[in-house]
Amino acid sequence: MRERTYTRGLYAVAGAATSLFLIYAYAHPVSPSSITAAAKASSTRRAPAGTASSPTTTTSASETTSALSSLINPTKKYLGVAQDNVPNSMTDLAALTKKIGKSPNLIAYYVPWGQPLNQTWVLDLDNDGIMPLIQFEPTKPSIADIAAGASDAYATTLAQTIKNLGVPVVLSFGHEMNGNWFTWGTQQTSAADFVKAWKRIHDIFAEAGATNVIWLWDVNVTYPVPNIALDPLYPGDAYVDWVGLTGYYNTTAGGRSTFKTLFEPTMEQVREFTEKPFLIAETGVSPGAEKPTEIENLFTGVEDHADVLGFVWFNYNKPGKNETDWMIDSDSTSAKTFASLAQGPDWGFPRTP
């Protein structure tokens, strides 16, 4: 949990590429220079934010379904990042990629529910072999209204758009819904309404034939809200592919953390009602002398759990109350530790076979 005021802009999802490129990308990991090139080129390739330009190429349904299966249950780990300023600027992502010596293969974006997708920028990300994780934030309308159909038109358009892209994307709706710090959280939303809204959106995508979506149900780790049961918030295995966990190694929360103390209690509760694989969907380590050690603990914790697919690092500097500098390179030792661990053969594989 991070109590935060969101100023995130409109973000996009990854778009289409030819099958030949996908095969090449799998055999040739994305280099830091390719991200840098994308940063330089994006200003000329990207349409204005909010436009819905059409991709020039798409992947067939059979190719997408085959690729999706291998991405839902990968043999290696996802090295993910939520990078400040992306997609409005690729400069910081290019600098991070150069610093750690390996491109992330999963990028998270926080998108206000109801906003259109910028499909031109989608192509930029796809060209770098990166899969998007779209965190839809349903500030309005209310979850109860969405459950009753208030967003059906938007969801239908969104489903058709993503279907037409023809490449795998990860979608999350109402992350950290078990917390009380968002409008879609427990203070203003019932578990029944949340589940109903989730199923309604999922069904709209299914009816549209958008089979290229990996559905991520993303909860906050339970220690800040121990009295909120997760099971009533779960839509069911037919509606979920991955279980996301949001949790931070944060001294401001009191003491230091380990993977075992931070994530495993929530994992144990989730295992009472589903065997779906986990993704650490949002994490980071606060500054301090123990930061390099805790970065290593995060990598090791993911590697030691076969049912944890990887992590997404929240690479933002958020000064202020209840916030901190979550940047990987907040100090040189931490940056070197992260870079060294990221070179492991199980991390940062290209997003498609």
Short mmCIF file of C-alpha atoms in Angstrom, two decimals:
data_model
loop_
_atom_site.label_atom_id
_atom_site.label_comp_id
_atom_site.label_asym_id
_atom_site.label_seq_id
_atom_site.Cartn_x
_atom_site.Cartn_y
_atom_site.Cartn_z
CA MET A 1 0.00 0.00 0.00
CA ARG A 2 1.11 3.54 -0.75
CA GLU A 3 -1.26 6.34 0.14
CA ARG A 4 -0.85 8.54 -2.90
CA THR A 5 -2.48 11.24 -4.92
CA TYR A 6 -2.60 10.17 -8.54
CA THR A 7 -1.57 12.52 -11.32
CA ARG A 8 -1.10 9.82 -13.88
CA GLY A 9 -1.99 10.76 -17.42
CA LEU A 10 -3.52 8.81 -20.25
CA TYR A 11 -1.52 5.72 -21.08
CA ALA A 12 -1.70 3.24 -23.90
CA VAL A 13 -1.36 -0.45 -24.56
CA ALA A 14 1.05 -2.33 -26.75
CA GLY A 15 0.02 -2.90 -30.35
CA ALA A 16 0.59 -5.18 -33.30
CA ALA A 17 3.61 -6.46 -35.18
CA THR A 18 4.10 -9.01 -37.88
CA SER A 19 4.62 -12.67 -37.03
CA LEU A 20 8.11 -12.54 -38.52
CA PHE A 21 9.07 -9.78 -36.10
CA LEU A 22 7.67 -11.71 -33.14
CA ILE A 23 9.81 -14.74 -33.96
CA TYR A 24 12.87 -12.52 -34.36
CA ALA A 25 12.17 -10.68 -31.10
CA TYR A 26 12.06 -13.89 -29.12
CA ALA A 27 15.44 -14.97 -30.44
CA HIS A 28 17.03 -11.52 -29.99
CA PRO A 29 16.51 -9.81 -26.61
CA VAL A 30 15.71 -6.11 -26.77
CA SER A 31 18.84 -4.04 -26.27
CA PRO A 32 19.07 -0.76 -24.34
CA SER A 33 19.86 1.02 -27.61
CA SER A 34 16.54 -0.03 -29.13
CA ILE A 35 14.65 1.66 -26.29
CA THR A 36 16.79 4.76 -26.77
CA ALA A 37 15.99 4.74 -30.47
CA ALA A 38 12.31 4.41 -29.69
CA ALA A 39 12.55 7.40 -27.37
CA LYS A 40 14.04 9.50 -30.16
CA ALA A 41 11.56 8.28 -32.76
CA SER A 42 8.38 8.30 -30.72
CA SER A 43 7.72 12.01 -31.23
CA THR A 44 7.37 11.42 -34.95
CA ARG A 45 5.55 8.08 -34.79
CA ARG A 46 3.02 8.79 -32.04
CA ALA A 47 -0.37 10.34 -32.65
CA PRO A 48 -1.68 12.97 -30.22
CA ALA A 49 -2.82 11.51 -26.91
CA GLY A 50 -6.30 10.10 -27.05
CA THR A 51 -6.37 9.47 -30.77
CA ALA A 52 -7.40 6.06 -32.04
CA SER A 53 -5.22 5.53 -35.06
CA SER A 54 -5.41 2.05 -36.58
CA PRO A 55 -2.48 -0.39 -36.52
CA THR A 56 -1.06 -1.23 -39.92
CA THR A 57 -0.67 -4.93 -39.11
CA THR A 58 -2.38 -7.41 -36.83
CA THR A 59 -1.75 -10.96 -35.68
CA SER A 60 -4.24 -13.71 -36.45
CA ALA A 61 -6.48 -15.07 -33.69
CA SER A 62 -4.78 -18.47 -33.75
CA GLU A 63 -1.32 -16.92 -33.43
CA THR A 64 -2.50 -14.72 -30.57
CA THR A 65 -4.10 -17.62 -28.67
CA SER A 66 -0.94 -19.70 -28.95
CA ALA A 67 1.27 -16.84 -27.80
CA LEU A 68 -1.07 -16.01 -24.92
CA SER A 69 -0.87 -19.49 -23.45
CA SER A 70 2.91 -19.34 -23.24
CA LEU A 71 2.73 -15.89 -21.67
CA ILE A 72 0.18 -16.84 -19.02
CA ASN A 73 2.40 -19.72 -17.90
CA PRO A 74 5.93 -18.64 -18.90
CA THR A 75 9.02 -20.71 -18.23
CA LYS A 76 10.96 -17.62 -17.13
CA LYS A 77 10.25 -14.54 -15.00
CA TYR A 78 8.81 -11.16 -15.96
CA LEU A 79 11.04 -8.15 -15.33
CA GLY A 80 8.49 -5.36 -15.16
CA VAL A 81 8.54 -1.61 -14.53
CA ALA A 82 6.01 1.13 -14.01
CA GLN A 83 8.04 4.10 -15.23
CA ASP A 84 7.17 7.71 -14.46
CA ASN A 85 6.41 9.86 -17.55
CA VAL A 86 5.78 6.90 -19.88
CA PRO A 87 4.29 7.05 -22.48
CA ASN A 88 4.45 10.84 -22.75
CA SER A 89 8.23 10.52 -22.77
CA MET A 90 10.42 7.47 -23.31
CA THR A 91 13.59 9.21 -22.15
CA ASP A 92 13.52 7.99 -18.55
CA LEU A 93 12.75 4.42 -19.60
CA ALA A 94 15.64 4.53 -22.05
CA ALA A 95 17.98 5.75 -19.32
CA LEU A 96 16.79 3.05 -16.92
CA THR A 97 17.21 0.33 -19.52
CA LYS A 98 20.75 1.47 -20.22
CA LYS A 99 21.56 1.59 -16.53
CA ILE A 100 20.33 -1.93 -15.73
CA GLY A 101 21.61 -3.37 -19.00
CA LYS A 102 18.40 -5.18 -19.90
CA SER A 103 15.03 -4.07 -21.21
CA PRO A 104 11.95 -4.68 -19.08
CA ASN A 105 9.54 -7.00 -20.86
CA LEU A 106 6.45 -5.82 -18.98
CA ILE A 107 5.46 -2.17 -18.56
CA ALA A 108 2.58 -1.08 -16.32
CA TYR A 109 0.39 1.94 -17.09
CA TYR A 110 -2.26 3.56 -14.93
CA VAL A 111 -5.22 4.59 -17.07
CA PRO A 112 -8.33 6.46 -15.93
CA TRP A 113 -11.36 4.30 -16.69
CA GLY A 114 -13.26 5.84 -19.58
CA GLN A 115 -10.24 7.15 -21.50
CA PRO A 116 -9.48 6.03 -25.09
CA LEU A 117 -6.34 4.18 -26.09
CA ASN A 118 -3.57 5.76 -28.17
CA GLN A 119 -2.97 3.03 -30.73
CA THR A 120 -0.09 4.78 -32.47
CA TRP A 121 2.00 4.67 -29.33
CA VAL A 122 0.89 1.07 -28.94
CA LEU A 123 2.97 0.27 -32.00
CA ASP A 124 6.02 1.99 -30.52
CA LEU A 125 5.94 -0.22 -27.44
CA ASP A 126 5.23 -3.38 -29.40
CA ASN A 127 8.20 -2.67 -31.66
CA ASP A 128 10.39 -2.96 -28.56
CA GLY A 129 8.99 -6.40 -27.69
CA ILE A 130 7.35 -5.23 -24.46
CA MET A 131 3.96 -6.40 -23.16
CA PRO A 132 1.71 -3.81 -21.50
CA LEU A 133 0.01 -4.18 -18.14
CA ILE A 134 -2.90 -1.75 -18.15
CA GLN A 135 -4.07 -0.78 -14.67
CA PHE A 136 -7.53 0.71 -15.21
CA GLU A 137 -8.51 3.02 -12.35
CA PRO A 138 -12.33 3.33 -12.12
CA THR A 139 -12.63 6.58 -10.21
CA LYS A 140 -15.90 7.26 -12.01
CA PRO A 141 -18.52 6.14 -12.57
CA SER A 142 -18.89 4.23 -9.33
CA ILE A 143 -18.31 0.48 -9.25
CA ALA A 144 -22.01 0.01 -8.51
CA ASP A 145 -22.89 2.00 -11.64
CA ILE A 146 -20.38 0.05 -13.74
CA ALA A 147 -21.90 -3.17 -12.41
CA ALA A 148 -25.30 -1.89 -13.54
CA GLY A 149 -24.08 -1.15 -17.08
CA ALA A 150 -23.03 2.51 -16.98
CA SER A 151 -19.76 1.77 -18.80
CA ASP A 152 -20.98 -0.83 -21.27
CA ALA A 153 -20.44 1.39 -24.30
CA TYR A 154 -16.89 2.26 -23.26
CA ALA A 155 -16.05 -1.35 -22.40
CA THR A 156 -17.40 -2.53 -25.75
CA THR A 157 -15.29 0.00 -27.66
CA LEU A 158 -12.26 -0.88 -25.56
CA ALA A 159 -12.74 -4.60 -26.14
CA GLN A 160 -13.04 -4.14 -29.89
CA THR A 161 -9.96 -1.91 -29.95
CA ILE A 162 -7.84 -4.41 -28.04
CA LYS A 163 -9.15 -7.29 -30.12
CA ASN A 164 -8.14 -5.45 -33.29
CA LEU A 165 -4.62 -4.91 -31.96
CA GLY A 166 -4.20 -8.68 -32.11
CA VAL A 167 -1.37 -8.93 -29.57
CA PRO A 168 -1.35 -10.00 -25.91
CA VAL A 169 -2.09 -7.38 -23.27
CA VAL A 170 -2.55 -7.64 -19.51
CA LEU A 171 -5.61 -5.90 -18.06
CA SER A 172 -6.32 -5.08 -14.44
CA PHE A 173 -9.43 -3.30 -13.17
CA GLY A 174 -9.64 -1.60 -9.78
CA HIS A 175 -6.28 -2.64 -8.32
CA GLU A 176 -5.96 -2.79 -4.53
CA MET A 177 -9.72 -3.00 -4.18
CA ASN A 178 -9.28 -4.56 -0.73
CA GLY A 179 -7.85 -1.27 0.56
CA ASN A 180 -9.67 1.86 1.69
CA TRP A 181 -7.52 4.48 -0.07
CA PHE A 182 -9.24 4.48 -3.49
CA THR A 183 -12.78 5.39 -4.44
CA TRP A 184 -13.25 1.85 -5.74
CA GLY A 185 -12.01 0.39 -2.45
CA THR A 186 -13.87 -0.98 0.53
CA GLN A 187 -15.10 2.34 1.93
CA GLN A 188 -17.28 3.06 -1.09
CA THR A 189 -17.69 -0.30 -2.83
CA SER A 190 -19.18 -3.62 -1.79
CA ALA A 191 -17.47 -6.87 -2.69
CA ALA A 192 -20.60 -7.99 -4.51
CA ASP A 193 -20.63 -4.88 -6.72
CA PHE A 194 -16.93 -5.21 -7.48
CA VAL A 195 -17.30 -8.82 -8.58
CA LYS A 196 -20.38 -7.98 -10.63
CA ALA A 197 -18.57 -5.11 -12.38
CA TRP A 198 -15.52 -7.28 -13.11
CA LYS A 199 -17.63 -10.07 -14.58
CA ARG A 200 -19.63 -7.63 -16.68
CA ILE A 201 -16.48 -6.14 -18.22
CA HIS A 202 -14.96 -9.58 -18.77
CA ASP A 203 -18.15 -10.81 -20.47
CA ILE A 204 -18.16 -7.81 -22.80
CA PHE A 205 -14.60 -8.66 -23.87
CA ALA A 206 -15.57 -12.30 -24.35
CA GLU A 207 -18.57 -11.36 -26.49
CA ALA A 208 -16.32 -9.11 -28.61
CA GLY A 209 -13.90 -11.99 -29.19
CA ALA A 210 -11.03 -10.21 -27.43
CA THR A 211 -9.18 -13.39 -26.56
CA ASN A 212 -5.77 -11.69 -26.46
CA VAL A 213 -6.23 -10.44 -22.87
CA ILE A 214 -4.53 -11.73 -19.73
CA TRP A 215 -6.81 -10.83 -16.80
CA LEU A 216 -4.96 -9.68 -13.67
CA TRP A 217 -6.88 -9.48 -10.37
CA ASP A 218 -4.60 -7.29 -8.26
CA VAL A 219 -4.93 -7.01 -4.47
CA ASN A 220 -2.90 -5.15 -1.89
CA VAL A 221 -1.02 -7.33 0.57
CA THR A 222 -3.22 -7.88 3.59
CA TYR A 223 -1.15 -6.48 6.46
CA PRO A 224 -2.61 -2.90 6.27
CA VAL A 225 -6.18 -4.26 6.02
CA PRO A 226 -6.15 -7.60 7.87
CA ASN A 227 -9.90 -7.63 8.45
CA ILE A 228 -10.80 -7.56 4.74
CA ALA A 229 -11.28 -11.07 3.37
CA LEU A 230 -10.09 -11.53 -0.20
CA ASP A 231 -12.34 -14.43 -1.22
CA PRO A 232 -15.56 -12.34 -1.53
CA LEU A 233 -13.73 -9.96 -3.90
CA TYR A 234 -12.58 -12.74 -6.23
CA PRO A 235 -14.58 -13.02 -9.50
CA GLY A 236 -13.72 -16.70 -9.99
CA ASP A 237 -11.18 -18.70 -11.96
CA ALA A 238 -13.18 -18.36 -15.18
CA TYR A 239 -12.62 -14.59 -15.02
CA VAL A 240 -8.99 -14.37 -13.86
CA ASP A 241 -5.64 -15.52 -15.28
CA TRP A 242 -3.21 -14.03 -12.75
CA VAL A 243 -3.42 -12.86 -9.15
CA GLY A 244 -1.54 -9.61 -8.63
CA LEU A 245 0.04 -8.61 -5.33
CA THR A 246 0.89 -5.01 -4.45
CA GLY A 247 3.36 -4.60 -1.60
CA TYR A 248 6.39 -2.47 -0.74
CA TYR A 249 9.57 -2.91 1.24
CA ASN A 250 8.96 0.34 3.11
CA THR A 251 10.66 1.64 6.24
CA THR A 252 7.97 4.31 6.63
CA ALA A 253 5.54 1.47 7.41
CA GLY A 254 7.76 0.42 10.34
CA GLY A 255 10.78 -1.87 10.21
CA ARG A 256 12.22 -3.75 7.27
CA SER A 257 10.53 -6.44 5.21
CA THR A 258 11.33 -9.75 3.58
CA PHE A 259 9.52 -11.55 0.78
CA LYS A 260 8.24 -14.00 3.38
CA THR A 261 6.79 -11.38 5.72
CA LEU A 262 5.57 -9.05 2.98
CA PHE A 263 3.94 -11.37 0.46
CA GLU A 264 3.54 -14.91 1.79
CA PRO A 265 0.66 -14.27 4.25
CA THR A 266 -1.44 -12.91 1.38
CA MET A 267 -0.36 -15.73 -0.91
CA GLU A 268 -1.48 -18.25 1.70
CA GLN A 269 -4.91 -16.63 1.96
CA VAL A 270 -5.30 -16.55 -1.83
CA ARG A 271 -4.38 -20.22 -2.05
CA GLU A 272 -7.50 -21.00 -0.01
CA PHE A 273 -9.66 -20.21 -3.05
CA THR A 274 -7.53 -20.32 -6.22
CA GLU A 275 -4.37 -21.84 -7.68
CA LYS A 276 -3.87 -19.08 -10.27
CA PRO A 277 -0.24 -17.91 -10.60
CA PHE A 278 0.94 -14.71 -8.93
CA LEU A 279 2.54 -11.57 -10.32
CA ILE A 280 4.03 -9.00 -7.95
CA ALA A 281 2.11 -6.28 -9.76
CA GLU A 282 3.52 -3.27 -7.92
CA THR A 283 6.52 -3.11 -5.61
CA GLY A 284 9.58 -1.14 -4.66
CA VAL A 285 12.09 -0.59 -1.87
CA SER A 286 12.39 2.61 0.14
CA PRO A 287 15.81 4.27 0.49
CA GLY A 288 18.18 3.19 3.21
CA ALA A 289 21.21 1.08 3.98
CA GLU A 290 19.18 -2.12 3.60
CA LYS A 291 17.84 -1.29 0.13
CA PRO A 292 20.38 -3.39 -1.84
CA THR A 293 19.74 -6.36 0.47
CA GLU A 294 15.98 -6.05 0.03
CA ILE A 295 16.31 -5.78 -3.75
CA GLU A 296 18.19 -9.07 -3.66
CA ASN A 297 15.50 -10.52 -1.39
CA LEU A 298 12.82 -9.55 -3.92
CA PHE A 299 14.63 -11.24 -6.81
CA THR A 300 15.39 -14.33 -4.73
CA GLY A 301 11.84 -14.53 -3.40
CA VAL A 302 10.37 -14.52 -6.90
CA GLU A 303 12.94 -17.03 -8.15
CA ASP A 304 12.23 -19.37 -5.24
CA HIS A 305 8.48 -19.49 -5.92
CA ALA A 306 7.53 -21.33 -9.10
CA ASP A 307 4.02 -19.87 -8.91
CA VAL A 308 5.29 -16.25 -8.89
CA LEU A 309 5.79 -15.11 -12.47
CA GLY A 310 7.83 -11.96 -11.85
CA PHE A 311 7.44 -8.43 -10.56
CA VAL A 312 6.69 -4.87 -11.64
CA TRP A 313 8.86 -2.22 -9.98
CA PHE A 314 7.15 1.13 -9.33
CA ASN A 315 9.94 3.41 -10.57
CA TYR A 316 8.63 6.75 -9.35
CA ASN A 317 10.07 9.41 -7.07
CA LYS A 318 7.11 10.43 -4.90
CA PRO A 319 8.31 12.88 -2.23
CA GLY A 320 5.87 13.86 0.49
CA LYS A 321 3.87 12.38 3.33
CA ASN A 322 3.52 8.58 3.17
CA GLU A 323 5.67 8.56 0.01
CA THR A 324 9.33 8.22 -0.85
CA ASP A 325 11.82 7.80 -3.69
CA TRP A 326 11.03 4.38 -5.16
CA MET A 327 13.51 4.76 -8.02
CA ILE A 328 15.77 1.80 -8.69
CA ASP A 329 18.75 4.15 -8.89
CA SER A 330 18.02 6.24 -5.79
CA ASP A 331 21.58 5.29 -4.83
CA SER A 332 24.41 3.80 -6.86
CA THR A 333 24.76 0.59 -4.83
CA SER A 334 21.08 -0.24 -5.23
CA ALA A 335 21.26 0.45 -8.97
CA LYS A 336 24.28 -1.85 -9.35
CA THR A 337 22.60 -4.58 -7.29
CA PHE A 338 19.44 -4.44 -9.39
CA ALA A 339 21.43 -4.43 -12.63
CA SER A 340 23.49 -7.43 -11.58
CA LEU A 341 20.46 -9.49 -10.56
CA ALA A 342 18.53 -8.53 -13.70
CA GLN A 343 21.24 -10.15 -15.82
CA GLY A 344 20.12 -13.55 -14.60
CA PRO A 345 18.97 -15.82 -17.44
CA ASP A 346 15.44 -16.07 -16.10
CA TRP A 347 14.75 -12.33 -16.23
CA GLY A 348 13.62 -10.01 -18.98
CA PHE A 349 12.90 -12.50 -21.75
CA PRO A 350 11.21 -11.05 -24.87
CA ARG A 351 7.46 -10.87 -24.44
CA THR A 352 6.43 -13.19 -27.28
CA PRO A 353 7.63 -16.52 -28.76
#
